[in-house]
Amino acid sequence: MIPTLFRIDRRYEEHAGTFTLQLNPPLGSDTTGFRPGQFNMLYAFGAGEVPISISGSPSDKNGLVHTFRTHGLVTLALARLGEGDSIGVRGPFGDGWPLEQIAGKDLLIVAGGLGLAPLRPVIYGVMEGILGQRKATLFYGARRPQEMLYRNEMSSWREKMELELSVDHAVAGWQGRVGVVTGPLAAVEIDVANSVVFLCGPEIMMRFCIRVLEEKGVPLSSIYLSMERNMKCATGHCGHCQWGPNFICKDGPVFCYGSVSRWFNIRAL
Amino acid sequence: MGTFLLDARDLDALIQAIRSQGHQVVGPTLRDGAIVYDELHAAADLPHGWTDEQEKGTYRVLKRDDGAYFGYAAGPHSWKKFLQLPRRPVWQAQKSDSGVQILEIQEAVPNLAFIGVRSCELHAIAIQDRVFIGDQYANDSYAKRRANLFTVAVNCTSAASTCFCLSMDTGPQVTLPSDLAMTEVLEGDEHYFLISGGSEQGERILQQLPVQPASEHQVALGNRAIDHASEQMAEGPRNFDSSDMKALLYRNFESPAWDLVADRCLSCANCTMACPTCFCSTVEDSTDLSGEHAERWERWDSCFTGDFSYITGGSVRADTRSRYRQWMTHKLATWQDQFGSSGCVGCGRCIAWCPVGIDITEEVTRIREMEKQ
Amino acid sequence: MKSMAQLLHEHPFFAGMEPEHLDFIAGCGENHIYNAGDYIARENAPADHFFLIRDGQVAVECYVPNYGSLCLQTLHSGDIFGWSWLFPPHLWTFDAHALDEVHAIRLDGKCLREKCESDPKFGYELMKRFAHIITDRLRATRIQLMDIYGQRRPPMDSGQ
């Protein structure tokens, strides 16, 4: 399985070291369809591939949007690419968010840091009114205000959903909360029998959020989370992303917490 | 159909018949003090009159006092090296003014014939089939190599002390399909193979061989020889009940036994390289000095390395305890949820080739014992 | 107008508290409205009160030279703040700054302190509630300390 070459249409630095790329498919190709929560393997020429979640809208047929943070060699190479450059794309892979669970329920989207990226396609679903949820709330935590993703879209999101933004460290002018994301989550009243929670962020953040949700009586089967592990092939062959009996690449990255809680709580699995 | 008798002196006819069908024949041969798998041109390339002696961390070849062709157990190699190549190019990429171009490497895949595949090894191939071609995505390189594979299976008539296929229900008698299946019989001055076809292609080869129908007595002698291997394993120290492996290990992710094995394990990855079912791989990307030509290669990888589980920030399995636990629980337990069978075939390679003599069957027993404490 | 006892009863901090205790506390309390920008407490100033936020947002701040006020945490409807009145020398450790119009119930610290001393059952009930809040804050502070969104912690490769 070789990558399809896309062209970088737009490159945007969200904040220092975190980039969003809008990719255009090759002419005549219809390879941009995906389900929210799925990911692509992005290939930087000669440097390698990394799994990056798709953060655009599924109904936007014009291209793929990916947000990533530079960390290793490959993400650094991706960050060096400019508009007009070629980028290899394999995918989309994996199981996404269970959108069919949302209808008639309250939707709680809980994101930390870069974890908002795979959830943005769900937010676009809320904006387009196609998910049938009762009430939608986004809890988003980040280190500091300038490290929050997609800030310029948030005012429009507020028209369709409630936003509870919190940062660990504030700066002058910050209007939201200062404190950890578990705070607003603990404070909100949840109709536990009729809510579904989508959770994505660093694993520790998800762990503490799950603890709060459990204390509030949210059934474990109503909590969905997106997991990260090392990944090379994305097709279940390389073995790297194993997590207990699960392959993150093909059984995930989104899992129902009720089904994986025992694996989630084994250290160094 | 039926069982035929092939005189040991005519074994070369079998190899030549398969070769003449256009197959590249690979099988056991003696090299560097071990019985390894490599290309065979004639029956003389087989380890005629050799056996092996295996124990924890020990492998030695010895001269037999007879002329058996298949009188040894599993060696350091397994057939996976011909189906899932240890290293292979995946794609090439070219950068020019007009952009980037990526070309998949189209391998010329030989029609392979494996001679001397043991029952545990047929199981191992079946297990890798489920990994590489049994799901949504197929590994094309494996699929191509596997598609035209011709197998000549051999029943085991003696077991190494490291063998435990009896416990894993994967041998010693060949039960999975193969193109031809043989049992080597040495009885007094007689030396012959009981041979039967398992596919149309196998039957076709059989028709070209100087065979005659085997008598009931000869078939019984063959079965007795296989029983001998079973008896050896049944009496051996590595015979254990594997029926509850999944439940046992699922209950024991926090067993103190993992700390004890981690004290000895070197994280060297030998067990994963020798294992006929371990399938993990990684990829390496590189460019040439001009920066215009890039390649991607795939190579075997092991869950015992630090890089294997690296994600931003560090390794998920940072210590040997978690790596050995991953390997063993995967092999014996989580594999069952993933692919519907155990990932272990009882070949004993991981026991013989562990430089510090860690024995997976002993570790199972230790976990069981420690759970009772 | 709701009575002070009613307002206290509705605040999560006092949920389930015995009515006679609430009646007593009501006697120590008064409603207070702060405008955006008001300082409700100042570092090192006498800490005479304990606050229940009914509505509005309060920032807990520390003044840093060459920087200005650094917000450590924001508090919201249903939260409480201020426990410096509990312990000598009864001085605020941080600033509390109203970020918008804040409707608060202000409880007299001295009044509560004396009641706690004379009525240990009441005191224990109140201390449990404070201990719970302090534990929550400590937990949140620890999570904040871990800097969970940054992933540049030194690796812990003990097995290599």
GROMACS .gro file of C-alpha atoms in nm, chain A residues 69-71 112-113 141-143 168 170-171 175-182 202 204-205 208 211-212 215, chain C residues 57 67 70-77 79 99 139-141 143-153:
model
   52
   69ARG     CA    1   0.269   1.903   1.663
   70THR     CA    2   0.635   1.880   1.574
   71HIS     CA    3   0.821   1.636   1.787
  112GLY     CA    4  -0.713   1.834   2.598
  113GLY     CA    5  -0.440   2.010   2.401
  141GLY     CA    6  -0.832   2.231   2.831
  142ALA     CA    7  -0.495   2.355   2.716
  143ARG     CA    8  -0.173   2.463   2.875
  168ASP     CA    9  -0.348   2.576   3.321
  170ALA     CA   10  -0.356   3.230   3.202
  171VAL     CA   11  -0.236   3.543   3.034
  175GLN     CA   12  -1.174   3.535   2.970
  176GLY     CA   13  -1.213   3.162   3.038
  177ARG     CA   14  -1.129   2.942   3.327
  178VAL     CA   15  -0.790   2.891   3.483
  179GLY     CA   16  -0.754   2.541   3.621
  180VAL     CA   17  -0.760   2.186   3.496
  181VAL     CA   18  -1.023   2.060   3.254
  182THR     CA   19  -1.160   1.824   3.520
  202PRO     CA   20  -0.307   1.307   2.669
  204ILE     CA   21  -0.325   1.116   3.194
  205MET     CA   22  -0.580   1.385   3.119
  208PHE     CA   23  -0.852   1.200   3.539
  211ARG     CA   24  -1.242   0.937   3.718
  212VAL     CA   25  -1.462   1.247   3.738
  215GLU     CA   26  -1.778   0.961   4.021
  699GLN     CA   27  -1.621   3.443   3.830
  709TYR     CA   28   0.469   4.084   3.514
  712LEU     CA   29  -0.074   3.606   3.758
  713CYS     CA   30  -0.400   3.412   3.766
  714LEU     CA   31  -0.355   3.075   3.935
  715GLN     CA   32  -0.711   2.960   3.920
  716THR     CA   33  -1.060   3.083   3.848
  717LEU     CA   34  -1.357   3.005   4.070
  718HIS     CA   35  -1.719   2.998   3.963
  719SER     CA   36  -2.081   2.970   4.076
  721ASP     CA   37  -1.742   2.733   4.444
  741LEU     CA   38  -1.370   3.910   3.693
  781ARG     CA   39  -0.569   1.729   4.316
  782ALA     CA   40  -0.629   1.995   4.053
  783THR     CA   41  -0.303   2.166   4.144
  785ILE     CA   42  -0.263   1.775   3.770
  786GLN     CA   43  -0.166   2.129   3.673
  787LEU     CA   44   0.185   2.060   3.801
  788MET     CA   45   0.216   1.759   3.573
  789ASP     CA   46   0.178   1.985   3.274
  790ILE     CA   47  -0.029   1.716   3.104
  791TYR     CA   48  -0.062   1.888   2.769
  792GLY     CA   49   0.311   1.933   2.729
  793GLN     CA   50   0.479   1.604   2.642
  794ARG     CA   51   0.838   1.691   2.696
  795ARG     CA   52   0.892   1.516   3.026
   0.00000   0.00000   0.00000
